[in-house]
XYZ file of C-alpha atoms in Angstrom:
680
model
C 61.821 37.659 -3.732
C 58.323 37.249 -2.355
C 57.979 36.733 1.360
C 56.271 33.559 2.565
C 53.270 35.578 3.737
C 52.818 37.318 0.376
C 53.391 34.076 -1.501
C 50.778 32.338 0.634
C 48.236 35.089 0.009
C 48.754 34.918 -3.747
C 48.359 31.143 -3.719
C 45.150 31.234 -1.635
C 43.734 34.013 -3.798
C 44.350 32.011 -6.972
C 42.891 28.862 -5.404
C 39.759 30.774 -4.360
C 39.540 32.248 -7.865
C 39.734 28.749 -9.358
C 36.906 27.483 -7.158
C 34.806 30.531 -8.069
C 35.452 30.019 -11.793
C 34.528 26.336 -11.539
C 31.267 27.188 -9.785
C 30.353 29.968 -12.222
C 31.226 27.698 -15.142
C 28.493 25.227 -14.184
C 25.873 27.977 -14.297
C 27.269 29.255 -17.601
C 26.832 25.733 -18.981
C 23.271 25.575 -17.682
C 22.363 28.855 -19.430
C 24.499 28.715 -22.590
C 25.047 24.994 -23.116
C 27.980 22.617 -22.731
C 29.734 23.589 -25.987
C 29.769 27.263 -25.024
C 31.085 26.529 -21.509
C 33.838 24.265 -22.807
C 34.954 26.736 -25.472
C 34.859 29.909 -23.365
C 35.675 28.517 -19.905
C 37.017 24.983 -19.474
C 39.121 24.782 -22.665
C 40.090 28.464 -22.800
C 43.726 29.569 -22.626
C 43.192 31.581 -19.423
C 41.552 28.652 -17.576
C 44.361 26.279 -18.552
C 46.816 29.001 -17.556
C 45.179 29.359 -14.140
C 45.583 25.625 -13.499
C 49.175 25.743 -14.737
C 50.041 28.716 -12.502
C 48.585 26.949 -9.449
C 50.532 23.797 -10.317
C 53.799 25.765 -10.575
C 53.116 27.558 -7.272
C 52.325 24.203 -5.637
C 55.652 22.823 -6.817
C 57.410 25.886 -5.393
C 55.657 25.300 -2.043
C 56.883 21.690 -2.011
C 60.449 22.908 -2.457
C 60.213 25.826 -0.002
C 58.787 23.645 2.742
C 61.170 20.780 1.947
C 58.179 18.500 2.008
C 60.239 15.529 0.810
C 61.170 15.137 4.483
C 57.575 13.909 4.944
C 57.618 11.413 2.102
C 53.945 10.235 2.241
C 52.633 13.812 2.101
C 55.199 14.710 -0.572
C 54.056 11.764 -2.731
C 50.421 12.770 -2.284
C 51.055 16.289 -3.577
C 53.276 15.036 -6.408
C 50.529 12.610 -7.488
C 48.081 15.513 -7.799
C 50.597 17.413 -9.924
C 51.068 14.270 -12.019
C 47.299 14.025 -12.607
C 47.252 17.663 -13.712
C 50.221 16.991 -15.990
C 48.354 14.062 -17.522
C 45.283 16.210 -18.099
C 47.406 18.920 -19.724
C 49.129 16.317 -21.910
C 45.744 15.009 -23.046
C 44.571 18.559 -23.704
C 47.593 19.306 -25.884
C 48.192 15.997 -27.695
C 44.980 13.939 -27.788
C 42.675 13.743 -30.786
C 39.018 12.720 -30.841
C 36.564 12.129 -33.634
C 33.803 10.014 -35.145
C 33.820 7.000 -37.452
C 30.643 5.960 -39.277
C 30.710 2.483 -40.797
C 28.105 0.658 -42.859
C 27.915 -3.130 -42.929
C 30.605 -4.584 -45.199
C 32.411 -1.267 -45.708
C 35.970 -0.464 -44.630
C 37.643 2.745 -43.508
C 41.175 3.840 -42.634
C 40.212 7.334 -41.437
C 37.878 9.182 -39.083
C 36.582 12.740 -38.761
C 38.114 14.924 -36.079
C 35.999 16.985 -33.701
C 34.952 19.766 -33.958
C 35.900 20.767 -37.520
C 35.434 17.337 -39.210
C 38.924 17.254 -40.686
C 39.992 13.808 -41.889
C 42.523 11.916 -39.716
C 44.152 8.799 -41.177
C 44.353 5.554 -39.223
C 47.453 3.307 -39.427
C 45.136 0.326 -40.050
C 41.792 -0.506 -41.646
C 38.496 -1.234 -39.915
C 35.512 -3.100 -41.424
C 32.013 -3.488 -39.969
C 30.940 -7.128 -40.294
C 27.626 -6.775 -38.447
C 25.764 -4.760 -35.847
C 23.083 -5.882 -33.426
C 21.132 -4.700 -30.419
C 20.764 -7.204 -27.574
C 17.597 -6.851 -25.499
C 16.779 -7.886 -21.967
C 14.790 -11.162 -22.022
C 11.117 -10.647 -22.781
C 11.468 -6.868 -23.232
C 12.316 -4.263 -25.867
C 14.776 -2.592 -23.470
C 18.305 -2.556 -24.972
C 20.841 -4.515 -22.956
C 23.825 -3.776 -25.207
C 24.817 -2.352 -28.589
C 27.362 -4.583 -30.322
C 29.518 -3.930 -33.386
C 31.355 -6.921 -34.859
C 34.382 -5.566 -36.711
C 37.509 -6.787 -38.449
C 40.854 -4.984 -38.123
C 44.026 -5.224 -40.189
C 46.883 -3.224 -41.659
C 45.543 -3.395 -45.216
C 43.288 -6.460 -45.328
C 41.182 -6.543 -42.109
C 41.022 -10.137 -40.829
C 41.381 -9.832 -37.050
C 37.921 -10.137 -35.456
C 36.950 -7.812 -32.588
C 33.843 -6.784 -30.678
C 32.996 -3.194 -29.712
C 30.123 -2.711 -27.255
C 29.157 -0.592 -24.274
C 31.950 -0.713 -21.648
C 33.984 -2.875 -24.054
C 36.358 -0.816 -26.209
C 38.674 -1.754 -29.043
C 42.238 -0.531 -28.533
C 44.844 -0.683 -31.279
C 48.043 1.284 -31.955
C 47.038 3.904 -29.366
C 43.593 4.424 -30.946
C 40.522 3.469 -28.939
C 37.063 2.893 -30.388
C 33.866 3.292 -28.337
C 30.343 2.268 -29.257
C 28.359 5.519 -29.503
C 25.303 5.112 -31.745
C 23.932 3.199 -34.728
C 21.809 3.567 -37.847
C 18.059 3.027 -37.639
C 18.218 0.030 -40.011
C 20.865 -1.670 -37.812
C 23.230 -1.913 -40.806
C 25.506 0.861 -39.645
C 27.385 1.863 -36.512
C 28.819 5.119 -35.164
C 32.034 4.863 -33.157
C 33.881 7.477 -31.131
C 37.620 7.401 -31.855
C 40.110 8.627 -29.259
C 43.879 8.897 -29.649
C 45.645 9.766 -26.407
C 48.752 7.584 -26.007
C 50.550 9.796 -23.474
C 48.002 11.668 -21.384
C 46.095 8.610 -20.156
C 49.297 6.829 -19.106
C 50.476 9.852 -17.118
C 47.046 10.395 -15.552
C 46.631 6.743 -14.572
C 50.114 6.829 -13.056
C 48.946 9.812 -10.997
C 45.837 7.912 -9.867
C 47.959 4.957 -8.740
C 50.437 7.182 -6.888
C 47.551 9.044 -5.239
C 45.991 5.816 -3.956
C 49.303 4.536 -2.572
C 50.211 7.861 -0.974
C 46.804 8.210 0.730
C 47.198 4.746 2.246
C 50.729 5.653 3.352
C 49.532 8.910 4.965
C 46.987 6.920 6.995
C 49.526 4.303 8.081
C 52.692 6.364 8.608
C 53.598 6.682 12.289
C 54.947 10.205 12.032
C 51.897 11.681 10.272
C 48.984 13.503 11.867
C 46.346 10.819 11.312
C 48.153 8.257 13.493
C 48.772 10.911 16.177
C 45.097 11.910 16.171
C 44.039 8.274 16.291
C 45.888 7.835 19.593
C 45.023 11.248 21.007
C 44.132 10.978 24.743
C 41.222 13.415 24.347
C 39.322 10.838 22.264
C 38.857 8.749 25.412
C 37.417 11.526 27.531
C 33.886 12.902 27.846
C 32.288 16.340 28.097
C 28.764 17.738 27.862
C 25.376 16.016 27.674
C 22.877 17.169 25.051
C 19.442 15.532 24.655
C 17.913 14.526 21.358
C 14.180 14.041 20.660
C 12.904 12.469 17.444
C 9.219 12.364 16.621
C 8.166 9.858 13.969
C 4.749 10.540 12.443
C 2.454 7.600 11.887
C -0.235 7.607 9.237
C -2.895 4.939 8.800
C -5.048 4.705 5.694
C -8.499 3.276 6.042
C -9.271 0.502 3.595
C -11.851 1.247 0.949
C -13.821 -1.141 -1.183
C -11.681 -1.365 -4.344
C -12.212 -4.294 -6.722
C -9.486 -6.912 -6.392
C -8.956 -10.451 -5.129
C -9.358 -11.419 -1.484
C -6.464 -11.438 0.957
C -6.654 -15.240 1.087
C -6.256 -15.544 -2.689
C -3.472 -13.004 -2.670
C -1.658 -15.112 -0.073
C -1.917 -18.146 -2.367
C -0.531 -16.467 -5.477
C 2.344 -14.599 -3.769
C 4.525 -17.727 -4.182
C 3.698 -18.120 -7.889
C 6.955 -18.160 -9.836
C 7.418 -15.521 -12.562
C 10.278 -14.152 -14.655
C 11.473 -10.753 -13.459
C 14.781 -8.905 -13.957
C 16.234 -11.868 -15.822
C 15.567 -14.418 -13.064
C 12.776 -16.544 -11.655
C 11.200 -15.010 -8.538
C 8.022 -15.277 -6.479
C 5.249 -12.935 -7.669
C 5.607 -11.147 -4.319
C 8.980 -9.705 -5.414
C 7.584 -8.219 -8.624
C 4.448 -6.924 -6.889
C 6.423 -5.163 -4.153
C 8.735 -3.478 -6.662
C 5.693 -2.372 -8.690
C 4.148 -0.829 -5.571
C 7.336 0.913 -4.472
C 7.908 2.314 -7.942
C 4.358 3.595 -8.426
C 3.229 4.451 -4.888
C 6.405 4.501 -2.808
C 5.023 2.090 -0.190
C 4.456 -1.658 0.182
C 0.670 -1.497 0.707
C -2.201 0.687 -0.465
C -5.091 1.364 1.922
C -4.752 -2.004 3.596
C -4.319 -3.940 0.350
C -1.214 -6.039 -0.230
C 1.062 -5.544 -3.218
C -0.387 -8.652 -4.886
C -3.946 -7.338 -4.464
C -2.985 -4.011 -6.016
C -1.175 -5.605 -8.968
C -4.052 -8.000 -9.684
C -6.555 -5.170 -9.221
C -4.834 -3.107 -11.901
C -4.722 -6.150 -14.179
C -8.409 -7.088 -13.703
C -10.200 -3.761 -13.208
C -8.161 -0.815 -14.517
C -11.428 1.089 -15.025
C -11.890 1.228 -11.226
C -8.232 1.663 -10.274
C -7.590 4.549 -12.680
C -9.329 6.875 -10.203
C -7.195 5.833 -7.225
C -4.641 8.514 -6.148
C -1.565 6.294 -6.028
C 0.811 7.595 -8.723
C 3.427 9.474 -6.723
C 4.745 12.743 -8.242
C 7.531 14.293 -6.172
C 8.157 17.332 -8.393
C 5.901 20.266 -7.386
C 6.372 22.008 -10.737
C 5.171 18.920 -12.590
C 2.170 18.538 -10.282
C 1.233 22.151 -10.980
C 1.579 21.640 -14.742
C -0.715 18.605 -14.561
C -3.219 20.261 -12.219
C -2.622 17.709 -9.457
C -3.111 18.602 -5.808
C -1.030 16.689 -3.275
C 1.785 14.233 -3.970
C -0.393 11.540 -5.543
C -2.233 11.625 -8.861
C -4.810 9.273 -10.269
C -4.031 7.552 -13.545
C -7.034 9.327 -15.084
C -5.590 12.752 -14.182
C -2.690 12.134 -16.553
C -4.997 12.084 -19.580
C -7.421 14.489 -21.257
C -9.696 11.930 -22.824
C -7.281 9.993 -25.049
C -4.663 12.734 -25.016
C -1.639 11.931 -22.848
C -0.745 15.103 -20.906
C 2.949 14.266 -20.683
C 3.202 14.366 -24.474
C 2.781 18.137 -24.379
C 5.570 18.398 -21.787
C 8.065 16.253 -23.678
C 7.355 17.394 -27.231
C 8.941 20.800 -26.660
C 11.836 19.432 -24.640
C 11.726 21.483 -21.407
C 14.957 23.314 -20.650
C 14.544 22.581 -16.927
C 16.546 19.391 -16.361
C 14.818 18.739 -13.038
C 11.423 19.003 -14.717
C 12.545 16.745 -17.563
C 13.763 14.123 -15.127
C 10.433 14.235 -13.245
C 8.532 13.845 -16.538
C 10.657 10.832 -17.468
C 10.101 9.216 -14.058
C 6.347 9.734 -14.268
C 6.271 8.454 -17.838
C 8.024 5.288 -16.658
C 5.366 4.785 -13.970
C 2.579 5.242 -16.511
C 4.268 2.710 -18.775
C 4.433 0.165 -15.958
C 0.736 0.616 -15.166
C -0.152 0.169 -18.840
C 1.964 -2.995 -18.933
C 0.068 -4.282 -15.879
C -3.345 -3.499 -17.415
C -2.382 -5.224 -20.668
C -0.966 -8.307 -18.960
C 2.598 -7.608 -20.126
C 4.212 -6.992 -16.729
C 3.826 -10.491 -15.300
C 5.546 -13.296 -17.223
C 4.870 -16.773 -15.759
C 7.880 -19.042 -15.490
C 8.380 -20.926 -18.780
C 8.364 -24.708 -18.524
C 11.965 -24.901 -19.737
C 13.169 -22.592 -16.949
C 14.168 -24.482 -13.761
C 11.769 -23.925 -10.862
C 12.895 -22.474 -7.549
C 13.050 -24.843 -4.619
C 10.536 -24.429 -1.810
C 13.335 -23.329 0.501
C 14.470 -20.596 -1.898
C 10.914 -19.333 -2.371
C 10.419 -19.293 1.412
C 13.734 -17.469 1.860
C 12.782 -14.785 -0.677
C 9.341 -14.288 0.869
C 10.971 -13.941 4.283
C 13.483 -11.445 2.897
C 10.692 -9.433 1.280
C 8.667 -9.371 4.486
C 11.443 -7.871 6.645
C 12.510 -4.301 5.769
C 16.118 -4.884 6.803
C 17.487 -1.554 5.563
C 14.598 0.524 6.934
C 14.657 -1.049 10.392
C 18.411 -0.932 10.702
C 18.955 2.630 9.457
C 16.426 3.937 12.001
C 17.967 1.860 14.802
C 21.562 2.748 13.894
C 20.946 6.472 13.521
C 19.025 6.586 16.813
C 21.718 4.630 18.669
C 24.434 6.658 16.930
C 23.133 10.027 18.075
C 22.310 8.633 21.523
C 25.718 7.039 22.069
C 27.496 10.136 20.704
C 25.833 12.454 23.196
C 26.164 9.941 26.048
C 29.856 9.693 25.303
C 30.433 13.428 25.091
C 28.552 13.733 28.406
C 30.953 11.260 30.006
C 28.080 8.954 30.963
C 29.513 5.956 29.115
C 32.794 6.359 30.978
C 31.076 6.628 34.353
C 28.430 3.968 33.686
C 30.031 0.816 32.241
C 26.625 -0.927 32.198
C 25.303 1.624 29.659
C 28.379 1.119 27.479
C 27.953 -2.659 27.696
C 24.309 -2.337 26.679
C 25.228 -0.324 23.586
C 27.902 -2.880 22.704
C 25.318 -5.653 22.845
C 22.985 -3.626 20.637
C 25.866 -3.167 18.172
C 26.413 -6.931 18.016
C 22.650 -7.454 17.573
C 22.597 -4.933 14.695
C 25.563 -6.688 13.082
C 23.915 -10.126 13.333
C 20.574 -8.793 12.043
C 22.231 -7.170 9.042
C 24.430 -10.220 8.392
C 21.309 -12.417 8.396
C 19.642 -10.186 5.789
C 22.795 -10.122 3.673
C 23.120 -13.925 3.844
C 19.461 -14.293 2.816
C 20.051 -12.088 -0.228
C 23.174 -14.116 -1.085
C 21.198 -17.383 -0.872
C 18.295 -16.008 -2.911
C 20.419 -14.575 -5.736
C 22.901 -17.439 -5.836
C 25.833 -15.011 -6.000
C 27.734 -12.607 -3.773
C 25.496 -9.517 -3.428
C 27.830 -6.956 -5.017
C 26.174 -6.513 -8.402
C 24.675 -3.031 -8.069
C 24.761 0.140 -6.003
C 22.219 -1.070 -3.427
C 24.101 -4.310 -2.804
C 27.406 -2.478 -2.565
C 25.938 -0.156 0.054
C 24.609 -2.991 2.232
C 27.963 -4.753 1.938
C 29.674 -1.520 3.013
C 27.347 -1.381 6.024
C 28.284 -4.935 6.942
C 31.972 -4.002 6.868
C 31.394 -0.835 8.928
C 29.462 -2.695 11.630
C 32.055 -5.488 11.723
C 34.996 -3.079 12.050
C 33.153 -1.133 14.736
C 32.485 -4.320 16.692
C 36.143 -5.355 16.437
C 37.836 -2.065 17.324
C 35.471 0.057 19.432
C 36.971 -1.236 22.684
C 40.308 0.350 21.781
C 38.746 3.554 20.441
C 35.384 4.135 22.185
C 34.390 6.942 19.803
C 34.147 4.310 17.071
C 30.889 3.181 18.700
C 28.791 6.265 17.833
C 30.748 6.741 14.622
C 30.006 3.165 13.494
C 26.305 3.486 14.311
C 26.006 6.831 12.503
C 27.973 5.867 9.414
C 26.148 2.557 8.981
C 22.849 4.362 9.542
C 23.572 6.995 6.879
C 24.755 4.320 4.429
C 21.624 2.225 4.975
C 19.441 5.328 4.661
C 20.850 5.954 1.190
C 20.365 2.303 0.193
C 16.786 2.337 1.512
C 15.966 5.483 -0.471
C 17.261 3.751 -3.609
C 15.179 0.672 -2.791
C 12.029 2.825 -2.624
C 12.324 3.446 -6.363
C 13.505 0.064 -7.676
C 14.859 -0.312 -11.183
C 11.998 -2.343 -12.667
C 13.023 -1.475 -16.203
C 16.606 -2.545 -17.014
C 19.477 -0.086 -16.699
C 20.744 1.623 -19.818
C 23.722 -0.369 -21.150
C 26.375 2.227 -20.277
C 25.374 2.032 -16.582
C 25.918 -1.733 -16.398
C 29.429 -1.417 -15.020
C 30.815 -2.552 -11.648
C 32.942 0.598 -11.605
C 29.783 2.697 -11.426
C 28.613 0.907 -8.264
C 32.025 1.290 -6.650
C 32.228 4.954 -7.668
C 28.814 5.807 -6.178
C 29.279 3.722 -3.028
C 32.674 5.174 -2.118
C 31.452 8.737 -2.632
C 28.337 8.084 -0.521
C 30.486 6.798 2.354
C 32.606 9.955 2.028
C 29.447 12.092 2.186
C 28.332 10.185 5.295
C 31.657 10.963 6.968
C 31.378 14.621 5.994
C 27.862 14.666 7.444
C 29.283 13.306 10.700
C 31.898 16.083 10.667
C 29.057 18.572 10.148
C 27.203 17.304 13.234
C 30.412 17.303 15.216
C 31.166 20.876 14.122
C 27.689 22.148 14.970
C 27.977 20.642 18.443
C 31.392 22.274 18.924
C 30.130 25.669 17.749
C 27.229 25.479 20.212
C 29.711 24.901 23.043
C 31.968 27.722 21.845
C 29.125 30.238 21.540
C 27.583 29.295 24.894
C 30.882 29.605 26.712
C 32.560 32.462 24.839
C 32.707 34.555 28.024
C 33.527 31.902 30.605
C 35.823 29.849 28.342
C 34.427 26.706 29.938
C 34.408 23.253 28.334
C 37.714 23.873 26.574
C 38.656 20.217 26.846
C 35.377 19.123 25.293
C 35.839 21.571 22.414
C 39.381 20.303 21.902
C 38.042 16.742 21.869
C 35.542 17.566 19.130
C 38.247 19.352 17.150
C 40.506 16.297 17.317
C 37.624 14.082 16.201
C 36.815 16.289 13.184
C 40.476 16.438 12.162
C 40.644 12.658 12.432
C 37.489 12.018 10.379
C 38.588 14.523 7.737
C 41.277 12.141 6.470
C 39.113 9.156 5.457
C 36.310 11.485 4.315
C 38.428 13.501 1.873
C 40.499 10.507 0.775
C 37.366 8.457 0.003
C 35.893 11.405 -1.882
C 39.051 11.580 -3.990
C 38.962 7.820 -4.624
C 35.293 8.031 -5.619
C 35.919 10.872 -8.061
C 38.788 9.065 -9.742
C 36.868 5.767 -9.882
C 34.201 7.719 -11.736
C 36.875 9.057 -14.068
C 38.105 5.527 -14.804
C 34.545 4.371 -15.529
C 33.907 7.339 -17.826
C 37.144 6.710 -19.703
C 36.280 3.044 -20.221
C 32.685 3.808 -21.228
C 33.011 6.760 -23.595
C 36.635 7.699 -23.924
C 37.125 10.652 -21.624
C 37.859 10.637 -17.917
C 36.714 14.194 -17.377
C 33.953 16.011 -19.270
C 33.259 19.080 -17.081
C 29.726 17.892 -16.333
C 28.191 20.009 -13.483
C 28.221 17.131 -10.985
C 31.852 16.350 -11.801
C 32.783 19.991 -11.351
C 30.963 20.364 -8.024
C 32.486 17.126 -6.730
C 35.894 18.609 -7.576
C 34.929 21.864 -5.826
C 33.920 19.865 -2.738
C 37.253 18.056 -2.768
C 39.219 21.308 -3.119
C 37.252 23.110 -0.390
C 37.622 20.311 2.164
C 41.308 19.842 1.315
C 41.981 23.364 2.586
C 41.142 22.189 6.130
C 44.284 20.004 6.143
C 46.513 23.086 5.891
C 46.054 24.584 9.354
C 49.823 25.063 9.681
C 49.715 27.488 6.750
C 46.339 29.093 7.532
C 46.338 30.551 11.033
C 42.552 30.886 11.290
C 42.106 27.128 10.938
C 44.201 26.604 14.067
C 41.398 28.217 16.072
C 38.634 25.694 16.908
C 35.808 28.162 16.225
C 37.049 29.020 12.739
C 37.977 25.409 11.987
C 34.500 24.079 12.806
C 32.759 27.028 11.147
C 34.723 26.367 7.969
C 33.783 22.671 7.926
C 30.121 23.455 8.605
C 30.108 25.934 5.707
C 31.984 23.454 3.515
C 29.091 21.006 3.812
C 27.126 23.373 1.566
C 29.367 22.065 -1.241
C 28.168 18.524 -0.501
C 24.541 19.653 -0.571
C 25.089 21.454 -3.861
C 26.837 18.430 -5.384
C 24.293 15.874 -4.218
C 21.041 17.858 -4.445
C 21.658 21.262 -6.033
C 23.079 19.956 -9.305
C 20.029 17.726 -9.785
C 17.551 20.542 -9.244
C 19.342 23.622 -10.604
C 21.913 22.527 -13.159
C 21.030 19.112 -14.591
C 23.582 17.398 -16.808
C 24.350 13.769 -17.491
C 24.721 13.010 -13.749
C 21.331 14.435 -12.751
C 20.039 10.910 -12.149
C 22.716 10.245 -9.497
């Protein structure tokens, strides 16, 4: 019989081995390809066996520790085992293949992957028609739609299969995958997984309920930490200095319309992104996409857009096409971050053609080429008069009030102003609180509370403006979800910071980080429509929840760095022990919502993937590194089993090091590994 100590060591060793294998697997995929990685790593017998062994050992731990006495925690661990059981069931029993149908033809079979064996269907499917829907006024696909008929022998039941809209029958699910060039044929992915998905979804539901229960249960650690007396005390003061560079570009004589004329046409109503808007909205998005700023050398967005439309011969030599990728700039012979339009051509030869024809293996380079190609396409559309579409007579005109509201919204950089204010006030209030100044100086605390209310009202005003302009609740994309999340964070902070003073800096910092992410997304607006598979509300929820989790983990990082500074400075005198304990309590408290939200975000992504293309986990590098991040941070909950994590220095050092997983997931995958999530 193994002793508890030996058993624990074996378990931790296997868990560390799993994380290492997952990490190495992503680099194997990058070098050898996805098929090789899946065959030799992710779908291999030894990898499945490693997961199974860890699951069995986890179940033994639950029994040894009699964890059913803490029912919320017991349910949480059981839900994870249930998700693994569902994945194993899918691995063993599911079948996947391809069905190719031509218009008017029927089929009662499909070809299994990967050996193309024939699998019979218990019904017949006929393709009645196929079409591609386009966004209004563009050749950008909005959806791919197969009209089919289904029946046991004579197909008569009409159904529609499109992106994010599957056909499910008798346990078989059909997903729109591709189509024939003549639009008379469709290619469908067929998935049969009647048991694994049900078990996995049951695990997801149990996980969500158990996480909520852990946060609410009176006897669990989160509630005890929430009421910990150390959270109301102060400690050491540390100053913070931020220097913001300011650059001013002198205006040059570039051919365009006058500022007065630009002011007159900014209210002109045009069709953009499937709605009627003032020209100012389109012009600003054009500028942000191409140049990354709202003005160019003193010229407004309208002046730049009209200048490109009227005199492309003069504007082609202006360095305003932003290229962020240094490797791409070097390949094009561009110095600095901005290229001229002329630099992208050798006479009539388009330089990017040479970079795309061979299909670069570097995913980061390929993404940069695609982004630059999109910018070039937008400029060409502007020079050919295809970017601006005046409002058709049959389209209802915007009221003067709505035009004025949109111009006002465009003129105030709500996200930019507020993320700078919130982050500044967040760091300031955090250090004032840890110094004990807010406790000793109620006037300072009152001032910060008033600034919090002002930030809330300012953000609420911007959100209400966007609601009025769009005519719907602003929750339709990732940016809108993020600003809604910020509104909720500021509101909750305003309501509850009196009871828990540390919510004040936390609320400022979290809202600031969330707005920073939304502002970065706004700097590269989606002028061209999203690919059909990305038009899903689950995608916005998935990204938003994970970004909030990352913001919380970033706060834990700052908290840990501060604690480590105190520990190192006072390692001989052992001073400031109360302050260090306070920071430890705060990190343990924040760890719960951070890790739980990360788990929710990952599984929301799995649901979206399953609805979109029939698999909730595909071992894409970003998926794998998100899982690694979740596993690494989950270890920090087990301080009772891992003695080192009961020491503040080791606890904070571990969480600081763990943030490297976040950086790898969010940035490293994009630049080093690529994959289908490299755009995220």
